Structures are given as structure tokens and as C-alpha cells.
XYZ file of C-alpha atoms in Angstrom:
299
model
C 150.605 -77.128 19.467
C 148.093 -79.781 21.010
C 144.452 -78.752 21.294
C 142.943 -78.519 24.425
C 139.048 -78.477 25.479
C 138.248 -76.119 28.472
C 135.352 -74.789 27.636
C 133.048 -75.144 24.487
C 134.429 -71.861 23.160
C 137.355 -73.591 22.978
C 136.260 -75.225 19.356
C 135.635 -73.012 16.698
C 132.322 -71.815 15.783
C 132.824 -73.577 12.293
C 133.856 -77.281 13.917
C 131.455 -77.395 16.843
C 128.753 -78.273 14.117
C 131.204 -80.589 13.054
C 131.520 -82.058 16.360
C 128.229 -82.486 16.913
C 127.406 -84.231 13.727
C 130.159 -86.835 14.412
C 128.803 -87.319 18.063
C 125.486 -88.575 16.763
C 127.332 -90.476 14.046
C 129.131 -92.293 16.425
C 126.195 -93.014 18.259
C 123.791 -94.188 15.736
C 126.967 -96.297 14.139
C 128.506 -97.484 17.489
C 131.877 -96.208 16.330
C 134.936 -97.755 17.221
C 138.192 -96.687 16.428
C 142.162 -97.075 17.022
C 142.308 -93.498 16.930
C 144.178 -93.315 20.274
C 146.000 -96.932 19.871
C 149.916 -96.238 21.216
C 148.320 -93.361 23.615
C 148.176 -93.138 27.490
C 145.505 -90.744 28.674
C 145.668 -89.631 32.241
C 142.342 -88.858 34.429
C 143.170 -86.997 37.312
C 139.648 -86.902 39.171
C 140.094 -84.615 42.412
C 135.898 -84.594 42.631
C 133.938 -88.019 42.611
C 132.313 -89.059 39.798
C 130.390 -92.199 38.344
C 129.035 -90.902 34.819
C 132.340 -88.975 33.938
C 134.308 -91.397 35.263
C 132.798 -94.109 33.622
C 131.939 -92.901 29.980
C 135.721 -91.590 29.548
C 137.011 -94.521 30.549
C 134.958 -96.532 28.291
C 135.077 -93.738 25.492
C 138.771 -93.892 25.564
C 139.123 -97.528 25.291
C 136.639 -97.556 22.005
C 139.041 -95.338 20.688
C 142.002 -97.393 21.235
C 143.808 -96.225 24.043
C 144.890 -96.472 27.517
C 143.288 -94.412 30.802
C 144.705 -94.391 33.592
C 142.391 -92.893 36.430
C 143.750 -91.415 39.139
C 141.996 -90.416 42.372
C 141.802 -87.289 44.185
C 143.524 -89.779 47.270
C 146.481 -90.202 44.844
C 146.678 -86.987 43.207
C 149.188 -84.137 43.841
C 147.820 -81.502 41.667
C 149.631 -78.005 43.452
C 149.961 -80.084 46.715
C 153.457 -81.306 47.547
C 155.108 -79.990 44.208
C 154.229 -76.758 42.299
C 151.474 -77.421 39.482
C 154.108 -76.366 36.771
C 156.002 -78.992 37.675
C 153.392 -81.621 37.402
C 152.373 -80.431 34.187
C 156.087 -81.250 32.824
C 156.426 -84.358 34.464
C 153.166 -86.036 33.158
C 153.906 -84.542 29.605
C 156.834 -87.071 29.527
C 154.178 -89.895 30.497
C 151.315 -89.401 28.392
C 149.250 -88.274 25.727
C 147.259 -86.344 27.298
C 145.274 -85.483 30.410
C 141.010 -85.604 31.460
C 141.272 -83.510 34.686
C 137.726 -83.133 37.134
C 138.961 -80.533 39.219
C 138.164 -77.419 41.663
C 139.515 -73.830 40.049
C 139.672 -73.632 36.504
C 143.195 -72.005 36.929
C 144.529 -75.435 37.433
C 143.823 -76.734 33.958
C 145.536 -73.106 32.626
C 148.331 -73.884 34.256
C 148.641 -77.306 33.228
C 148.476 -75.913 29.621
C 150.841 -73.257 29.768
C 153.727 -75.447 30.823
C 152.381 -79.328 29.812
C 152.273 -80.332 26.353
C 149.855 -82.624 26.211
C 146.193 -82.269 25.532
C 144.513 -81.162 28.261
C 140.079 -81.926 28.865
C 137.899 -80.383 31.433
C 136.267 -83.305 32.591
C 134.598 -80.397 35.227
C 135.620 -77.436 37.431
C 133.824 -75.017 39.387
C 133.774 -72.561 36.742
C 132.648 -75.033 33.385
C 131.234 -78.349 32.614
C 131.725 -78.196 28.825
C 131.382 -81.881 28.236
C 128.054 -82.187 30.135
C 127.215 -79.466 27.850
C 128.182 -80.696 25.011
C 126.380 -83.963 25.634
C 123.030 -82.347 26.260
C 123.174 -80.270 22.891
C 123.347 -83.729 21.319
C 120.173 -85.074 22.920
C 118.328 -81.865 22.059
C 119.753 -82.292 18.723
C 118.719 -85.762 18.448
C 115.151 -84.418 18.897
C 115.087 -81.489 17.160
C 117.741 -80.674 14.655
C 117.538 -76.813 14.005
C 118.817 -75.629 17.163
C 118.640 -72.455 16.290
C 114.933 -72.484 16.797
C 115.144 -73.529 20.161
C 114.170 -71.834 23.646
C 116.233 -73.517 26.539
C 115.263 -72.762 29.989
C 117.721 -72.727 32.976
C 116.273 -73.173 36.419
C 118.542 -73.187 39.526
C 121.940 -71.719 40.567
C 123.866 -69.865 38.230
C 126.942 -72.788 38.193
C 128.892 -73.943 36.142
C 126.134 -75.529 33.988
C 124.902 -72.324 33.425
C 127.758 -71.142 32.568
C 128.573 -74.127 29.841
C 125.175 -73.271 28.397
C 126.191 -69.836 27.667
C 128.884 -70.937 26.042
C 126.770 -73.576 24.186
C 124.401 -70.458 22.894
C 126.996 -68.979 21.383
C 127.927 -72.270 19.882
C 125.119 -73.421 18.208
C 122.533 -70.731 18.424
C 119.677 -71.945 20.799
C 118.299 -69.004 23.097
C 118.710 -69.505 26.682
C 116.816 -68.057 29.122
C 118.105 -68.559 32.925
C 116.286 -68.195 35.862
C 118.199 -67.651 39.061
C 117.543 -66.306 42.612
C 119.175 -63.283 43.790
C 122.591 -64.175 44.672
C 122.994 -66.861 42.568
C 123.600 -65.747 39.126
C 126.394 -66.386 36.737
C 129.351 -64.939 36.366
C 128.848 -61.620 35.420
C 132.349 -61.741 32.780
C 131.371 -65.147 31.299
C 127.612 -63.747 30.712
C 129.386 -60.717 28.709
C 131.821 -62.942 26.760
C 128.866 -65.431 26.144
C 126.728 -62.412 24.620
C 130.117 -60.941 22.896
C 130.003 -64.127 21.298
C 127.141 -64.556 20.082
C 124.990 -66.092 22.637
C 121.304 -64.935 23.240
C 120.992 -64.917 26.943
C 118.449 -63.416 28.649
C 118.537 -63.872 33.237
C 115.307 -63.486 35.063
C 114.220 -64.097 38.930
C 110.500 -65.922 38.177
C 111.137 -69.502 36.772
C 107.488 -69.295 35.119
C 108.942 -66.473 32.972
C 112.143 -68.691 32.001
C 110.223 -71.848 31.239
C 107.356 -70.063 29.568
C 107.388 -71.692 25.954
C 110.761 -73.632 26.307
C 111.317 -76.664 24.529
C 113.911 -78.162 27.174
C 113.818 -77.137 30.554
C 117.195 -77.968 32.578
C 118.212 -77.945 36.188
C 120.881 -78.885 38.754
C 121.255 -79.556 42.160
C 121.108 -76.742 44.522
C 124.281 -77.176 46.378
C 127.043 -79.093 44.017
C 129.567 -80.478 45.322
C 131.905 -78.645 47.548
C 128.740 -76.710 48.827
C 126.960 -79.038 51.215
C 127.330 -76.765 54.216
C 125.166 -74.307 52.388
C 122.631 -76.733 51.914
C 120.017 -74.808 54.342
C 120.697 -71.645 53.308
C 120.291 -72.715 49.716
C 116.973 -74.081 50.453
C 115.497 -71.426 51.038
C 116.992 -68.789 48.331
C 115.695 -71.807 46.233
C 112.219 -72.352 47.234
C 110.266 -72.000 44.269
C 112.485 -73.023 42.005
C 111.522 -76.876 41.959
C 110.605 -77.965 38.330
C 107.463 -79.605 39.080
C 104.210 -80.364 37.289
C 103.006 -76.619 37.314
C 106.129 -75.250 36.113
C 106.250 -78.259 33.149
C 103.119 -77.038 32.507
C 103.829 -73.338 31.019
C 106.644 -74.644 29.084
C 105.953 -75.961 25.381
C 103.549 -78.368 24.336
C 105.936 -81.547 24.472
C 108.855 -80.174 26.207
C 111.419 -82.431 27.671
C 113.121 -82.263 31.253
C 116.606 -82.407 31.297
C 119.064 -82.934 34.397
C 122.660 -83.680 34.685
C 122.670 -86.041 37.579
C 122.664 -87.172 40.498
C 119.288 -85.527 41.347
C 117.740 -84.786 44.277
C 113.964 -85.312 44.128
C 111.931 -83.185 45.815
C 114.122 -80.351 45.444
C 115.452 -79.192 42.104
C 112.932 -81.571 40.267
C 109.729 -83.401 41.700
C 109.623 -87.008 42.008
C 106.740 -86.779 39.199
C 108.770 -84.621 36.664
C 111.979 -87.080 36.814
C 110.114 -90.161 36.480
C 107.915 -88.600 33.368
C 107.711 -89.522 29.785
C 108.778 -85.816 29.287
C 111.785 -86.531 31.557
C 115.216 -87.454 28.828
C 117.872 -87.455 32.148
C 119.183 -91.108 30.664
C 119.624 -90.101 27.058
C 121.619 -87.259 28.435
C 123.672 -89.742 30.604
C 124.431 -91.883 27.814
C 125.540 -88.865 25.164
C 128.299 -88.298 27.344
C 130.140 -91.261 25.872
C 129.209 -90.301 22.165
C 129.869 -86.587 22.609
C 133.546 -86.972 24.427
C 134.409 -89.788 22.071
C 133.750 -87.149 19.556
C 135.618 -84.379 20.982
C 138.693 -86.359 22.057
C 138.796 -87.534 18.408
C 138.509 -83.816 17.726
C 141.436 -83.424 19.732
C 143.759 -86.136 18.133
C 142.757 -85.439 14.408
């Protein structure tokens, strides 16, 4: 049976150390690998992207292989054929599949009846790679995780939902702040705590960010949401991480974003241009960290 990376919960507690050791290792070593030489790997991208897009493309080749992008213009994914049926077909073409998608259903489905690896590349629900990447650039700067307070400030997406997961993972607490309306999924909250994670959600960002030692944030409308971008704005005011909210968090706490950012909104222009600000390390990680994982996938 091929192994398949939907979410981080998707690699066993006892290998996502494992993973993330290997990341950095990579990294610091500037790995490369025929790991994937012989193998086609498919990206399906139904959402734009420039970092994802990029760093799998290049991640894949420094393995070895061969990606093949394909556009959301190109793509049929449940359109003009049922998504079981596309699952079939592209498991006689490839090696496996990088999919940056809408509903999380649509990479189950392309498990249950593919046969081919599949990678959430992002959906609405998860963005485990992002995730994954950011865990390695707090781990570059502090190795015992487990001692760490991360603070969530924005909607409860699928960021937030990733960094559950990641709790559970590797033992950090997380502490989210959301406005009413906006919090995570109540069932992946649950599961996250079933699993281990220590998650705790509050309204008042000062009370999320108080002591953290990373303090992470997201746009306010992702993409997909732009026609809520008003409304948004103002369940959101308050939530900008600016110099005063920096200020309660740790003495030397970093700033952490996933990109694109909108100054001015989620983060102040002063905040994203600071020393404290590590936005580019995080961008760069997500080569290291999916190299690792895909050669999780294929070993």
C-alpha cells in the first residue's frame, strides 16, 4: 500500500521526529538524491501558487524525478469525468500525485481508488506541508519543542488547523486566538486534543501572544474568500500583529507568516520587515521539509 500525506497525523508520532531531523539534514547538507530517478510525479494545482509551486518542483527534481505541473485551466479533477475515474487513469501514468486543491474529500477519493501516492500540497481544510515547514524553522531555533508556546492570531483556517495537528506531533502548546465566528473546526480541535495536542482558543490576541516564543498569522480572507473581504475586516480589527502585540510576547520572539501577506492588516508593515520577523526562512523550509517527506513517502 503506498503512503500518502494529508495531514501531519498522517505520519506516525514515532517518524515525524524522524522527519524532521532529516529535513534539517537535508538542509544544512544540501541533499541531493536519485531517490525518485524512473518516477513521474503529477501536480495538479487547482489554486495558484508561487512558493508551493516552486519548491516541489525544484524539491522533486533534487530528488531525481520528473513533475509534471498541471494547472487548474487544464485540470479535470470531478469536472467532465467522475473523480474515481481520474484517480485510475493517472495511477497508470505516474508515481504519484502533489494535489493544491479546494475540499479535502477530493484527495480521499483519489486515495481510495488511485494507487499512487497521494500529497496535500493544500486544501481548505489542511496545509500540512506549510506546517511542517514552519516546525522546522522553529526547530532550527530552538530544538526542544516541547518547551515551546506558539501563538495563533487570525482565522481559524486551515493553518490553524495544521498546527493542531502539528501539537500533537511534536508537542509545542498552541494557543489560538480567533474572533467569534471564525474558529476551527470544532471535530479537528477534538481529534487534535484526542491526540495529544495542547490547544487552548481564546477571543483577546494579547492573551494568545502573552509569553509566546513564535507568534503566527495568515491572511484574513484566503483564497476563495475575497468577497468577504469587508466583512472580514471588521470581525478582524484588532487582530493585526503589530508592535504592541510583539511586545507582550517573549523576550526575543519571532514573527512567523506563511505568505503572501498583506501589510497593514494581518501584520504591520513594521512587524514584517523586523529582525524578529523569520517569514523567508519559513519560505525556504518548504523545499527541505517536502523533500523530506516525499522521501518519507518513497522509502
Amino acid at each position: 500500500m503506498p503512503k500518502h500525506f494529508l495531514t501531519i497525523s498522517d505520519i506516525p508520532a514515532d517518524e515525524a521526529g524522524q522527519v524532521l531531523v532529516r529535513a534539517k539534514e537535508m538542509k544544512d547538507n544540501a541533499v541531493r538524491t536519485d531517490l525518485l530517478a524512473g518516477k513521474t510525479l503529477l501536480m495538479i494545482f487547482e489554486k495558484a501558487s508561487t512558493r508551493t509551486r516552486v519548491s516541489f518542483e525544484v524539491g522533486v527534481r533534487q530528488l531525481g524525478g520528473d513533475p509534471v505541473f498541471i494547472a487548474a485551466k487544464d485540470s479535470q479533477l470531478g469536472r467532465s469525468e467522475p473523480l474515481k475515474d481520474t484517480a485510475r487513469v493517472l495511477s497508470r501514468y505516474a508515481d504519484g500525485l502533489i494535489v493544491r486543491t479546494f475540499g479535502q474529500e477530493k484527495l480521499e477519493t483519489l486515495v481510495e481508488y488511485g494507487d499512487i501516492p497521494v500529497v496535500n500540497a493544500l486544501t481548505d481544510e489542511y496545509h500540512p506541508c506549510q506546517i511542517m515547514a514552519d516546525v522546522l524553522t522553529m526547530y532550527e531555533r530552538t530544538p526542544n519543542l516541547t518547551d515551546l508556546k506558539v501563538a495563533w492570531v487570525g482565522d481559524g483556517n486551515n493553518m490553524a488547523h495544521s498546527f493542531i495537528n502539528g501539537s500533537a506531533a511534536f508537542g509545542y502548546e498552541l494557543v489560538l486566538a480567533c474572533p467569534e465566528g471564525y474558529d476551527p473546526d470544532p471535530a479537528i480541535m477534538d481529534a487534535g486534543v484526542n491526540a495529544g495536542a495542547k490547544v487552548t482558543l481564546v477571543r483577546d490576541p494579547a492573551k494568545a501572544v502573552a509569553g509566546a516564543h513564535y507568534v503566527n498569522t495568515d491572511v484574513w480572507a484566503s483564497m476563495g474568500q475575497e468577497e468577504e473581504q469587508k466583512k472580514r475586516e471588521a470581525a478582524f480589527a484588532g487582530f493585526e500583529v503589530n508592535g504592541a502585540l510583539m511586545a507582550k510576547a517573549a523576550p526575543d520572539a519571532k514573527f512567523m507568516h506563511c505568505l503572501p501577506a498583506h501589510r497593514g492588516e494581518e501584520v504591520s508593515e513594521a512587524v514584517f520587515e523586523s529582525p524578529a520577523s523569520i517569514v523567508w526562512d519559513q519560505a525556504e523550509n518548504r523545499l527541505h521539509m517536502q523533500k523530506a517527506i516525499l522521501e518519507w513517502i518513497y522509502t
